[in-house]
JSON list of C-alpha atoms in Angstrom, two decimals:
[
{"chain": "A", "resi": 21, "resn": "UNK", "atom": "CA", "xyz": [119.72, 45.95, 41.32]},
{"chain": "A", "resi": 22, "resn": "UNK", "atom": "CA", "xyz": [121.55, 45.85, 37.98]},
{"chain": "A", "resi": 23, "resn": "UNK", "atom": "CA", "xyz": [119.48, 45.89, 34.75]},
{"chain": "A", "resi": 24, "resn": "UNK", "atom": "CA", "xyz": [118.54, 42.49, 33.38]},
{"chain": "A", "resi": 25, "resn": "UNK", "atom": "CA", "xyz": [116.61, 41.02, 30.48]},
{"chain": "A", "resi": 26, "resn": "UNK", "atom": "CA", "xyz": [114.10, 38.21, 30.92]},
{"chain": "A", "resi": 27, "resn": "UNK", "atom": "CA", "xyz": [113.00, 36.03, 28.00]},
{"chain": "A", "resi": 28, "resn": "UNK", "atom": "CA", "xyz": [109.22, 35.58, 28.03]},
{"chain": "A", "resi": 29, "resn": "UNK", "atom": "CA", "xyz": [107.48, 32.74, 26.21]},
{"chain": "A", "resi": 30, "resn": "UNK", "atom": "CA", "xyz": [104.11, 33.26, 24.54]},
{"chain": "A", "resi": 31, "resn": "UNK", "atom": "CA", "xyz": [101.88, 31.43, 22.12]},
{"chain": "A", "resi": 32, "resn": "UNK", "atom": "CA", "xyz": [101.66, 32.99, 18.68]},
{"chain": "A", "resi": 33, "resn": "UNK", "atom": "CA", "xyz": [98.09, 34.26, 18.43]},
{"chain": "A", "resi": 34, "resn": "UNK", "atom": "CA", "xyz": [97.23, 37.95, 18.55]},
{"chain": "A", "resi": 35, "resn": "UNK", "atom": "CA", "xyz": [95.32, 37.37, 21.79]},
{"chain": "A", "resi": 36, "resn": "UNK", "atom": "CA", "xyz": [98.25, 35.51, 23.40]},
{"chain": "A", "resi": 37, "resn": "UNK", "atom": "CA", "xyz": [100.63, 38.33, 22.50]},
{"chain": "A", "resi": 38, "resn": "UNK", "atom": "CA", "xyz": [98.20, 40.94, 23.81]},
{"chain": "A", "resi": 39, "resn": "UNK", "atom": "CA", "xyz": [97.83, 39.04, 27.10]},
{"chain": "A", "resi": 40, "resn": "UNK", "atom": "CA", "xyz": [101.62, 38.87, 27.32]},
{"chain": "A", "resi": 41, "resn": "UNK", "atom": "CA", "xyz": [101.86, 42.63, 26.73]},
{"chain": "A", "resi": 42, "resn": "UNK", "atom": "CA", "xyz": [99.35, 43.26, 29.53]},
{"chain": "A", "resi": 43, "resn": "UNK", "atom": "CA", "xyz": [101.26, 40.99, 31.93]},
{"chain": "A", "resi": 44, "resn": "UNK", "atom": "CA", "xyz": [104.58, 42.61, 31.06]},
{"chain": "A", "resi": 45, "resn": "UNK", "atom": "CA", "xyz": [103.17, 46.10, 31.57]},
{"chain": "A", "resi": 46, "resn": "UNK", "atom": "CA", "xyz": [102.41, 45.11, 35.17]},
{"chain": "A", "resi": 47, "resn": "UNK", "atom": "CA", "xyz": [105.76, 43.36, 35.67]},
{"chain": "A", "resi": 48, "resn": "UNK", "atom": "CA", "xyz": [107.57, 46.35, 34.17]},
{"chain": "A", "resi": 49, "resn": "UNK", "atom": "CA", "xyz": [105.85, 48.71, 36.60]},
{"chain": "A", "resi": 50, "resn": "UNK", "atom": "CA", "xyz": [106.95, 46.54, 39.53]},
{"chain": "A", "resi": 51, "resn": "UNK", "atom": "CA", "xyz": [110.48, 45.97, 38.16]},
{"chain": "A", "resi": 52, "resn": "UNK", "atom": "CA", "xyz": [111.37, 49.05, 36.03]},
{"chain": "A", "resi": 53, "resn": "UNK", "atom": "CA", "xyz": [115.02, 48.02, 35.78]},
{"chain": "A", "resi": 54, "resn": "UNK", "atom": "CA", "xyz": [114.05, 44.82, 33.94]},
{"chain": "A", "resi": 55, "resn": "UNK", "atom": "CA", "xyz": [113.57, 44.55, 30.18]},
{"chain": "A", "resi": 56, "resn": "UNK", "atom": "CA", "xyz": [111.71, 41.75, 28.43]},
{"chain": "A", "resi": 57, "resn": "UNK", "atom": "CA", "xyz": [112.25, 39.81, 25.22]},
{"chain": "A", "resi": 58, "resn": "UNK", "atom": "CA", "xyz": [109.13, 38.00, 23.97]},
{"chain": "A", "resi": 59, "resn": "UNK", "atom": "CA", "xyz": [109.72, 34.67, 22.26]},
{"chain": "A", "resi": 60, "resn": "UNK", "atom": "CA", "xyz": [106.88, 32.99, 20.36]},
{"chain": "A", "resi": 61, "resn": "UNK", "atom": "CA", "xyz": [106.55, 29.25, 20.91]},
{"chain": "A", "resi": 62, "resn": "UNK", "atom": "CA", "xyz": [104.12, 27.12, 18.90]},
{"chain": "A", "resi": 63, "resn": "UNK", "atom": "CA", "xyz": [102.36, 24.48, 20.98]},
{"chain": "A", "resi": 64, "resn": "UNK", "atom": "CA", "xyz": [100.87, 21.12, 20.06]},
{"chain": "A", "resi": 65, "resn": "UNK", "atom": "CA", "xyz": [97.40, 22.63, 20.29]},
{"chain": "A", "resi": 66, "resn": "UNK", "atom": "CA", "xyz": [98.39, 25.33, 17.79]},
{"chain": "A", "resi": 67, "resn": "UNK", "atom": "CA", "xyz": [99.86, 22.91, 15.26]},
{"chain": "A", "resi": 68, "resn": "UNK", "atom": "CA", "xyz": [96.80, 20.72, 14.75]},
{"chain": "A", "resi": 69, "resn": "UNK", "atom": "CA", "xyz": [93.37, 21.43, 13.29]},
{"chain": "A", "resi": 70, "resn": "UNK", "atom": "CA", "xyz": [91.83, 18.52, 15.19]},
{"chain": "A", "resi": 71, "resn": "UNK", "atom": "CA", "xyz": [89.21, 19.26, 17.83]},
{"chain": "A", "resi": 72, "resn": "UNK", "atom": "CA", "xyz": [90.32, 19.57, 21.44]},
{"chain": "A", "resi": 73, "resn": "UNK", "atom": "CA", "xyz": [88.37, 16.41, 22.30]},
{"chain": "A", "resi": 74, "resn": "UNK", "atom": "CA", "xyz": [90.38, 14.53, 19.67]},
{"chain": "A", "resi": 75, "resn": "UNK", "atom": "CA", "xyz": [93.72, 15.95, 20.80]},
{"chain": "A", "resi": 76, "resn": "UNK", "atom": "CA", "xyz": [93.10, 15.05, 24.43]},
{"chain": "A", "resi": 77, "resn": "UNK", "atom": "CA", "xyz": [96.06, 14.81, 26.73]},
{"chain": "A", "resi": 78, "resn": "UNK", "atom": "CA", "xyz": [97.34, 17.14, 29.38]},
{"chain": "A", "resi": 79, "resn": "UNK", "atom": "CA", "xyz": [98.00, 20.81, 28.71]},
{"chain": "A", "resi": 80, "resn": "UNK", "atom": "CA", "xyz": [98.19, 20.73, 24.90]},
{"chain": "A", "resi": 81, "resn": "UNK", "atom": "CA", "xyz": [98.60, 24.52, 24.85]},
{"chain": "A", "resi": 82, "resn": "UNK", "atom": "CA", "xyz": [101.35, 24.65, 27.50]},
{"chain": "A", "resi": 83, "resn": "UNK", "atom": "CA", "xyz": [103.65, 21.62, 27.21]},
{"chain": "A", "resi": 84, "resn": "UNK", "atom": "CA", "xyz": [106.16, 23.25, 24.82]},
{"chain": "A", "resi": 85, "resn": "UNK", "atom": "CA", "xyz": [106.24, 26.41, 26.94]},
{"chain": "A", "resi": 86, "resn": "UNK", "atom": "CA", "xyz": [106.92, 24.32, 30.04]},
{"chain": "A", "resi": 87, "resn": "UNK", "atom": "CA", "xyz": [109.74, 22.48, 28.26]},
{"chain": "A", "resi": 88, "resn": "UNK", "atom": "CA", "xyz": [111.26, 25.82, 27.25]},
{"chain": "A", "resi": 89, "resn": "UNK", "atom": "CA", "xyz": [111.11, 26.95, 30.89]},
{"chain": "A", "resi": 90, "resn": "UNK", "atom": "CA", "xyz": [112.69, 23.78, 32.22]},
{"chain": "A", "resi": 91, "resn": "UNK", "atom": "CA", "xyz": [115.49, 23.88, 29.62]},
{"chain": "A", "resi": 92, "resn": "UNK", "atom": "CA", "xyz": [116.28, 27.53, 30.35]},
{"chain": "A", "resi": 93, "resn": "UNK", "atom": "CA", "xyz": [115.29, 28.71, 26.87]},
{"chain": "A", "resi": 94, "resn": "UNK", "atom": "CA", "xyz": [112.84, 31.16, 28.45]},
{"chain": "A", "resi": 95, "resn": "UNK", "atom": "CA", "xyz": [112.56, 32.65, 31.94]},
{"chain": "A", "resi": 96, "resn": "UNK", "atom": "CA", "xyz": [108.79, 33.23, 32.13]},
{"chain": "A", "resi": 97, "resn": "UNK", "atom": "CA", "xyz": [105.76, 31.90, 30.28]},
{"chain": "A", "resi": 98, "resn": "UNK", "atom": "CA", "xyz": [102.43, 33.72, 30.09]},
{"chain": "A", "resi": 99, "resn": "UNK", "atom": "CA", "xyz": [99.32, 31.55, 29.78]},
{"chain": "A", "resi": 100, "resn": "UNK", "atom": "CA", "xyz": [95.58, 31.90, 29.87]},
{"chain": "A", "resi": 101, "resn": "UNK", "atom": "CA", "xyz": [94.81, 30.40, 33.26]},
{"chain": "A", "resi": 102, "resn": "UNK", "atom": "CA", "xyz": [92.13, 28.15, 31.73]},
{"chain": "A", "resi": 103, "resn": "UNK", "atom": "CA", "xyz": [94.80, 26.39, 29.62]},
{"chain": "A", "resi": 104, "resn": "UNK", "atom": "CA", "xyz": [96.85, 25.20, 32.60]},
{"chain": "A", "resi": 105, "resn": "UNK", "atom": "CA", "xyz": [96.36, 21.60, 33.76]},
{"chain": "A", "resi": 106, "resn": "UNK", "atom": "CA", "xyz": [95.08, 21.10, 37.30]},
{"chain": "A", "resi": 107, "resn": "UNK", "atom": "CA", "xyz": [98.29, 19.39, 38.40]},
{"chain": "A", "resi": 108, "resn": "UNK", "atom": "CA", "xyz": [101.52, 21.34, 38.73]},
{"chain": "A", "resi": 109, "resn": "UNK", "atom": "CA", "xyz": [104.59, 20.46, 36.71]},
{"chain": "A", "resi": 110, "resn": "UNK", "atom": "CA", "xyz": [107.54, 19.55, 38.94]},
{"chain": "A", "resi": 111, "resn": "UNK", "atom": "CA", "xyz": [110.06, 22.39, 38.99]},
{"chain": "A", "resi": 112, "resn": "UNK", "atom": "CA", "xyz": [107.61, 25.08, 37.85]},
{"chain": "A", "resi": 113, "resn": "UNK", "atom": "CA", "xyz": [105.34, 27.42, 39.77]},
{"chain": "A", "resi": 114, "resn": "UNK", "atom": "CA", "xyz": [102.56, 29.91, 39.06]},
{"chain": "A", "resi": 115, "resn": "UNK", "atom": "CA", "xyz": [104.41, 33.10, 39.97]},
{"chain": "A", "resi": 116, "resn": "UNK", "atom": "CA", "xyz": [101.64, 35.68, 39.49]},
{"chain": "A", "resi": 117, "resn": "UNK", "atom": "CA", "xyz": [97.99, 35.97, 38.46]},
{"chain": "A", "resi": 118, "resn": "UNK", "atom": "CA", "xyz": [96.53, 39.08, 36.86]},
{"chain": "A", "resi": 119, "resn": "UNK", "atom": "CA", "xyz": [93.36, 40.70, 38.17]},
{"chain": "A", "resi": 120, "resn": "UNK", "atom": "CA", "xyz": [90.32, 39.05, 36.66]},
{"chain": "A", "resi": 121, "resn": "UNK", "atom": "CA", "xyz": [88.42, 40.75, 33.87]},
{"chain": "A", "resi": 122, "resn": "UNK", "atom": "CA", "xyz": [84.82, 40.08, 32.84]},
{"chain": "A", "resi": 123, "resn": "UNK", "atom": "CA", "xyz": [84.31, 36.33, 33.46]},
{"chain": "A", "resi": 124, "resn": "UNK", "atom": "CA", "xyz": [81.32, 35.96, 31.15]},
{"chain": "A", "resi": 125, "resn": "UNK", "atom": "CA", "xyz": [81.14, 34.35, 27.73]},
{"chain": "A", "resi": 126, "resn": "UNK", "atom": "CA", "xyz": [79.86, 36.26, 24.71]},
{"chain": "A", "resi": 127, "resn": "UNK", "atom": "CA", "xyz": [77.54, 34.95, 22.03]},
{"chain": "A", "resi": 128, "resn": "UNK", "atom": "CA", "xyz": [78.60, 36.54, 18.73]},
{"chain": "A", "resi": 129, "resn": "UNK", "atom": "CA", "xyz": [75.86, 36.22, 16.11]},
{"chain": "A", "resi": 130, "resn": "UNK", "atom": "CA", "xyz": [74.55, 37.82, 12.93]},
{"chain": "A", "resi": 131, "resn": "UNK", "atom": "CA", "xyz": [71.75, 40.36, 12.86]},
{"chain": "A", "resi": 132, "resn": "UNK", "atom": "CA", "xyz": [71.74, 40.84, 16.62]},
{"chain": "A", "resi": 133, "resn": "UNK", "atom": "CA", "xyz": [70.20, 37.46, 17.41]},
{"chain": "A", "resi": 134, "resn": "UNK", "atom": "CA", "xyz": [70.37, 36.54, 21.09]},
{"chain": "A", "resi": 135, "resn": "UNK", "atom": "CA", "xyz": [70.60, 32.93, 22.24]},
{"chain": "A", "resi": 136, "resn": "UNK", "atom": "CA", "xyz": [66.85, 32.54, 22.78]},
{"chain": "A", "resi": 137, "resn": "UNK", "atom": "CA", "xyz": [66.17, 34.07, 19.35]},
{"chain": "A", "resi": 138, "resn": "UNK", "atom": "CA", "xyz": [68.42, 31.75, 17.32]},
{"chain": "A", "resi": 139, "resn": "UNK", "atom": "CA", "xyz": [66.49, 29.60, 14.84]},
{"chain": "A", "resi": 140, "resn": "UNK", "atom": "CA", "xyz": [65.75, 25.96, 15.59]},
{"chain": "A", "resi": 141, "resn": "UNK", "atom": "CA", "xyz": [68.79, 23.94, 14.50]},
{"chain": "A", "resi": 142, "resn": "UNK", "atom": "CA", "xyz": [71.08, 26.97, 14.39]},
{"chain": "A", "resi": 143, "resn": "UNK", "atom": "CA", "xyz": [74.79, 26.09, 14.34]},
{"chain": "A", "resi": 144, "resn": "UNK", "atom": "CA", "xyz": [76.74, 27.53, 17.28]},
{"chain": "A", "resi": 145, "resn": "UNK", "atom": "CA", "xyz": [80.51, 27.07, 17.37]},
{"chain": "A", "resi": 146, "resn": "UNK", "atom": "CA", "xyz": [82.63, 26.41, 20.44]},
{"chain": "A", "resi": 147, "resn": "UNK", "atom": "CA", "xyz": [85.68, 24.31, 21.20]},
{"chain": "A", "resi": 148, "resn": "UNK", "atom": "CA", "xyz": [84.89, 24.17, 24.92]},
{"chain": "A", "resi": 149, "resn": "UNK", "atom": "CA", "xyz": [83.10, 21.13, 26.43]},
{"chain": "A", "resi": 150, "resn": "UNK", "atom": "CA", "xyz": [81.94, 23.35, 29.30]},
{"chain": "A", "resi": 151, "resn": "UNK", "atom": "CA", "xyz": [80.37, 25.91, 26.95]},
{"chain": "A", "resi": 152, "resn": "UNK", "atom": "CA", "xyz": [78.85, 23.14, 24.82]},
{"chain": "A", "resi": 153, "resn": "UNK", "atom": "CA", "xyz": [77.18, 21.60, 27.88]},
{"chain": "A", "resi": 154, "resn": "UNK", "atom": "CA", "xyz": [75.82, 24.94, 29.04]},
{"chain": "A", "resi": 155, "resn": "UNK", "atom": "CA", "xyz": [74.50, 25.82, 25.57]},
{"chain": "A", "resi": 156, "resn": "UNK", "atom": "CA", "xyz": [72.83, 22.41, 25.23]},
{"chain": "A", "resi": 157, "resn": "UNK", "atom": "CA", "xyz": [71.15, 22.88, 28.59]},
{"chain": "A", "resi": 158, "resn": "UNK", "atom": "CA", "xyz": [69.82, 26.31, 27.62]},
{"chain": "A", "resi": 159, "resn": "UNK", "atom": "CA", "xyz": [68.95, 25.51, 23.99]},
{"chain": "A", "resi": 160, "resn": "UNK", "atom": "CA", "xyz": [68.75, 21.73, 23.41]},
{"chain": "A", "resi": 161, "resn": "UNK", "atom": "CA", "xyz": [67.34, 22.33, 19.91]},
{"chain": "A", "resi": 162, "resn": "UNK", "atom": "CA", "xyz": [70.43, 24.06, 18.48]},
{"chain": "A", "resi": 163, "resn": "UNK", "atom": "CA", "xyz": [73.41, 22.27, 16.96]},
{"chain": "A", "resi": 164, "resn": "UNK", "atom": "CA", "xyz": [76.72, 22.66, 18.81]},
{"chain": "A", "resi": 165, "resn": "UNK", "atom": "CA", "xyz": [79.64, 22.40, 16.37]},
{"chain": "A", "resi": 166, "resn": "UNK", "atom": "CA", "xyz": [83.32, 22.24, 17.17]},
{"chain": "A", "resi": 167, "resn": "UNK", "atom": "CA", "xyz": [85.40, 25.23, 16.05]},
{"chain": "A", "resi": 168, "resn": "UNK", "atom": "CA", "xyz": [89.12, 25.98, 16.03]},
{"chain": "A", "resi": 169, "resn": "UNK", "atom": "CA", "xyz": [91.13, 29.07, 15.16]},
{"chain": "A", "resi": 170, "resn": "UNK", "atom": "CA", "xyz": [91.87, 32.43, 16.71]},
{"chain": "A", "resi": 171, "resn": "UNK", "atom": "CA", "xyz": [89.28, 35.06, 17.68]},
{"chain": "A", "resi": 172, "resn": "UNK", "atom": "CA", "xyz": [89.33, 36.83, 14.31]},
{"chain": "A", "resi": 173, "resn": "UNK", "atom": "CA", "xyz": [88.94, 33.54, 12.43]},
{"chain": "A", "resi": 174, "resn": "UNK", "atom": "CA", "xyz": [85.94, 32.52, 14.53]},
{"chain": "A", "resi": 175, "resn": "UNK", "atom": "CA", "xyz": [84.20, 35.87, 14.04]},
{"chain": "A", "resi": 176, "resn": "UNK", "atom": "CA", "xyz": [84.81, 35.63, 10.29]},
{"chain": "A", "resi": 177, "resn": "UNK", "atom": "CA", "xyz": [83.12, 32.22, 10.25]},
{"chain": "A", "resi": 178, "resn": "UNK", "atom": "CA", "xyz": [79.97, 33.88, 11.58]},
{"chain": "A", "resi": 179, "resn": "UNK", "atom": "CA", "xyz": [80.17, 36.69, 9.04]},
{"chain": "A", "resi": 180, "resn": "UNK", "atom": "CA", "xyz": [80.54, 34.20, 6.17]},
{"chain": "A", "resi": 181, "resn": "UNK", "atom": "CA", "xyz": [77.55, 32.11, 7.39]},
{"chain": "A", "resi": 182, "resn": "UNK", "atom": "CA", "xyz": [79.63, 29.03, 8.21]},
{"chain": "A", "resi": 183, "resn": "UNK", "atom": "CA", "xyz": [78.21, 29.31, 11.73]},
{"chain": "A", "resi": 184, "resn": "UNK", "atom": "CA", "xyz": [75.12, 31.13, 12.97]},
{"chain": "A", "resi": 185, "resn": "UNK", "atom": "CA", "xyz": [76.93, 32.15, 16.14]},
{"chain": "A", "resi": 186, "resn": "UNK", "atom": "CA", "xyz": [80.07, 31.45, 18.17]},
{"chain": "A", "resi": 187, "resn": "UNK", "atom": "CA", "xyz": [80.80, 31.72, 21.87]},
{"chain": "A", "resi": 188, "resn": "UNK", "atom": "CA", "xyz": [83.92, 33.64, 22.89]},
{"chain": "A", "resi": 189, "resn": "UNK", "atom": "CA", "xyz": [85.36, 34.95, 26.15]},
{"chain": "A", "resi": 190, "resn": "UNK", "atom": "CA", "xyz": [84.33, 38.51, 26.96]},
{"chain": "A", "resi": 191, "resn": "UNK", "atom": "CA", "xyz": [87.78, 39.15, 28.44]},
{"chain": "A", "resi": 192, "resn": "UNK", "atom": "CA", "xyz": [89.48, 38.11, 25.19]},
{"chain": "A", "resi": 193, "resn": "UNK", "atom": "CA", "xyz": [87.35, 40.46, 23.11]},
{"chain": "A", "resi": 194, "resn": "UNK", "atom": "CA", "xyz": [88.12, 43.27, 25.55]},
{"chain": "A", "resi": 195, "resn": "UNK", "atom": "CA", "xyz": [91.87, 42.57, 25.42]},
{"chain": "A", "resi": 196, "resn": "UNK", "atom": "CA", "xyz": [91.79, 42.85, 21.63]},
{"chain": "A", "resi": 197, "resn": "UNK", "atom": "CA", "xyz": [89.53, 45.93, 21.78]},
{"chain": "A", "resi": 198, "resn": "UNK", "atom": "CA", "xyz": [86.99, 44.11, 19.62]},
{"chain": "A", "resi": 199, "resn": "UNK", "atom": "CA", "xyz": [83.94, 44.53, 21.85]},
{"chain": "A", "resi": 200, "resn": "UNK", "atom": "CA", "xyz": [82.82, 47.81, 20.32]},
{"chain": "A", "resi": 201, "resn": "UNK", "atom": "CA", "xyz": [84.02, 47.08, 16.79]},
{"chain": "A", "resi": 202, "resn": "UNK", "atom": "CA", "xyz": [82.25, 43.91, 15.72]},
{"chain": "A", "resi": 203, "resn": "UNK", "atom": "CA", "xyz": [80.78, 44.74, 12.33]},
{"chain": "A", "resi": 204, "resn": "UNK", "atom": "CA", "xyz": [77.86, 42.79, 10.86]},
{"chain": "A", "resi": 205, "resn": "UNK", "atom": "CA", "xyz": [77.61, 40.75, 14.06]},
{"chain": "A", "resi": 206, "resn": "UNK", "atom": "CA", "xyz": [76.14, 41.35, 17.49]},
{"chain": "A", "resi": 207, "resn": "UNK", "atom": "CA", "xyz": [77.01, 40.27, 21.01]},
{"chain": "A", "resi": 208, "resn": "UNK", "atom": "CA", "xyz": [75.13, 38.87, 23.96]},
{"chain": "A", "resi": 209, "resn": "UNK", "atom": "CA", "xyz": [76.96, 38.23, 27.22]},
{"chain": "A", "resi": 210, "resn": "UNK", "atom": "CA", "xyz": [76.26, 34.92, 28.90]},
{"chain": "A", "resi": 211, "resn": "UNK", "atom": "CA", "xyz": [76.78, 34.34, 32.60]},
{"chain": "A", "resi": 212, "resn": "UNK", "atom": "CA", "xyz": [76.59, 31.29, 34.83]},
{"chain": "A", "resi": 213, "resn": "UNK", "atom": "CA", "xyz": [73.73, 31.36, 37.30]},
{"chain": "A", "resi": 214, "resn": "UNK", "atom": "CA", "xyz": [73.88, 29.83, 40.74]},
{"chain": "A", "resi": 215, "resn": "UNK", "atom": "CA", "xyz": [71.68, 29.95, 43.81]},
{"chain": "A", "resi": 216, "resn": "UNK", "atom": "CA", "xyz": [72.49, 32.92, 46.10]},
{"chain": "A", "resi": 217, "resn": "UNK", "atom": "CA", "xyz": [74.30, 31.65, 49.16]},
{"chain": "A", "resi": 218, "resn": "UNK", "atom": "CA", "xyz": [74.69, 28.25, 47.55]},
{"chain": "A", "resi": 219, "resn": "UNK", "atom": "CA", "xyz": [77.81, 26.01, 47.55]},
{"chain": "A", "resi": 220, "resn": "UNK", "atom": "CA", "xyz": [79.40, 27.55, 44.46]},
{"chain": "A", "resi": 221, "resn": "UNK", "atom": "CA", "xyz": [79.21, 31.07, 45.87]},
{"chain": "A", "resi": 222, "resn": "UNK", "atom": "CA", "xyz": [80.55, 29.95, 49.25]},
{"chain": "A", "resi": 223, "resn": "UNK", "atom": "CA", "xyz": [83.38, 28.02, 47.57]},
{"chain": "A", "resi": 224, "resn": "UNK", "atom": "CA", "xyz": [84.44, 31.04, 45.48]},
{"chain": "A", "resi": 225, "resn": "UNK", "atom": "CA", "xyz": [84.24, 33.31, 48.54]},
{"chain": "A", "resi": 226, "resn": "UNK", "atom": "CA", "xyz": [86.57, 31.00, 50.46]},
{"chain": "A", "resi": 227, "resn": "UNK", "atom": "CA", "xyz": [89.13, 31.02, 47.64]},
{"chain": "A", "resi": 228, "resn": "UNK", "atom": "CA", "xyz": [89.14, 34.81, 47.53]},
{"chain": "A", "resi": 229, "resn": "UNK", "atom": "CA", "xyz": [89.62, 35.13, 51.29]},
{"chain": "A", "resi": 230, "resn": "UNK", "atom": "CA", "xyz": [92.42, 32.58, 51.41]},
{"chain": "A", "resi": 231, "resn": "UNK", "atom": "CA", "xyz": [94.18, 34.10, 48.38]},
{"chain": "A", "resi": 232, "resn": "UNK", "atom": "CA", "xyz": [95.00, 30.61, 47.20]},
{"chain": "A", "resi": 233, "resn": "UNK", "atom": "CA", "xyz": [96.92, 30.23, 43.95]},
{"chain": "A", "resi": 234, "resn": "UNK", "atom": "CA", "xyz": [93.75, 28.48, 42.77]},
{"chain": "A", "resi": 235, "resn": "UNK", "atom": "CA", "xyz": [91.62, 31.57, 43.39]},
{"chain": "A", "resi": 236, "resn": "UNK", "atom": "CA", "xyz": [89.30, 32.78, 40.66]},
{"chain": "A", "resi": 237, "resn": "UNK", "atom": "CA", "xyz": [91.36, 35.87, 40.03]},
{"chain": "A", "resi": 238, "resn": "UNK", "atom": "CA", "xyz": [93.01, 36.18, 36.66]},
{"chain": "A", "resi": 239, "resn": "UNK", "atom": "CA", "xyz": [92.78, 35.97, 32.88]},
{"chain": "A", "resi": 240, "resn": "UNK", "atom": "CA", "xyz": [96.51, 35.59, 32.32]},
{"chain": "A", "resi": 241, "resn": "UNK", "atom": "CA", "xyz": [99.18, 34.21, 34.58]},
{"chain": "A", "resi": 242, "resn": "UNK", "atom": "CA", "xyz": [102.96, 34.12, 34.57]},
{"chain": "A", "resi": 243, "resn": "UNK", "atom": "CA", "xyz": [104.70, 30.84, 35.18]},
{"chain": "A", "resi": 244, "resn": "UNK", "atom": "CA", "xyz": [108.33, 30.40, 36.13]},
{"chain": "A", "resi": 245, "resn": "UNK", "atom": "CA", "xyz": [110.91, 28.16, 37.68]},
{"chain": "A", "resi": 246, "resn": "UNK", "atom": "CA", "xyz": [110.64, 27.40, 41.39]}
]
């Protein structure tokens, strides 16, 4: 096969670029004759400071990347799997899913405070409705506040006392090699509990066996034309 260059679309954050690098390392190993050109594309979700609940809509972090794919501006787009809408876009397909990293969330707080040790009324930042619901169930007395910005920005907001803690993805911290280097803050990993042998566990097991494209199996995925 003759050498070729593929244009790869990525969001502009440091985490997005690192996830793209990880994906391209795997693609490069499988296709050593291929070179890659990374093109940064700013999405609607990146351009606004409004909360995700206010933005609403479908795939606010992927629409521009999908348009670039469909127009031929890029050949591949790399996304966090959580950002993709449940429904496929006509003409596009999920071409590959990376092996999953640590699926847990991380509570990043000052002075080593764990979730159960946070003060009554402590302000915990997250932009995720799922995380907000879980935090409220575990600590109904704390205040859940919306937060935007990249990983570094969110950690800084804890260090400067704007928030008492924030919840981030463990996999994202690992990708940026931040897990062991958080100064003046501490981490606590948070997992989701379910009953052993219950419906959630059986559902996840079935996905893994069937190797469905919906399987719980990746932190980053590559999307391309069908």
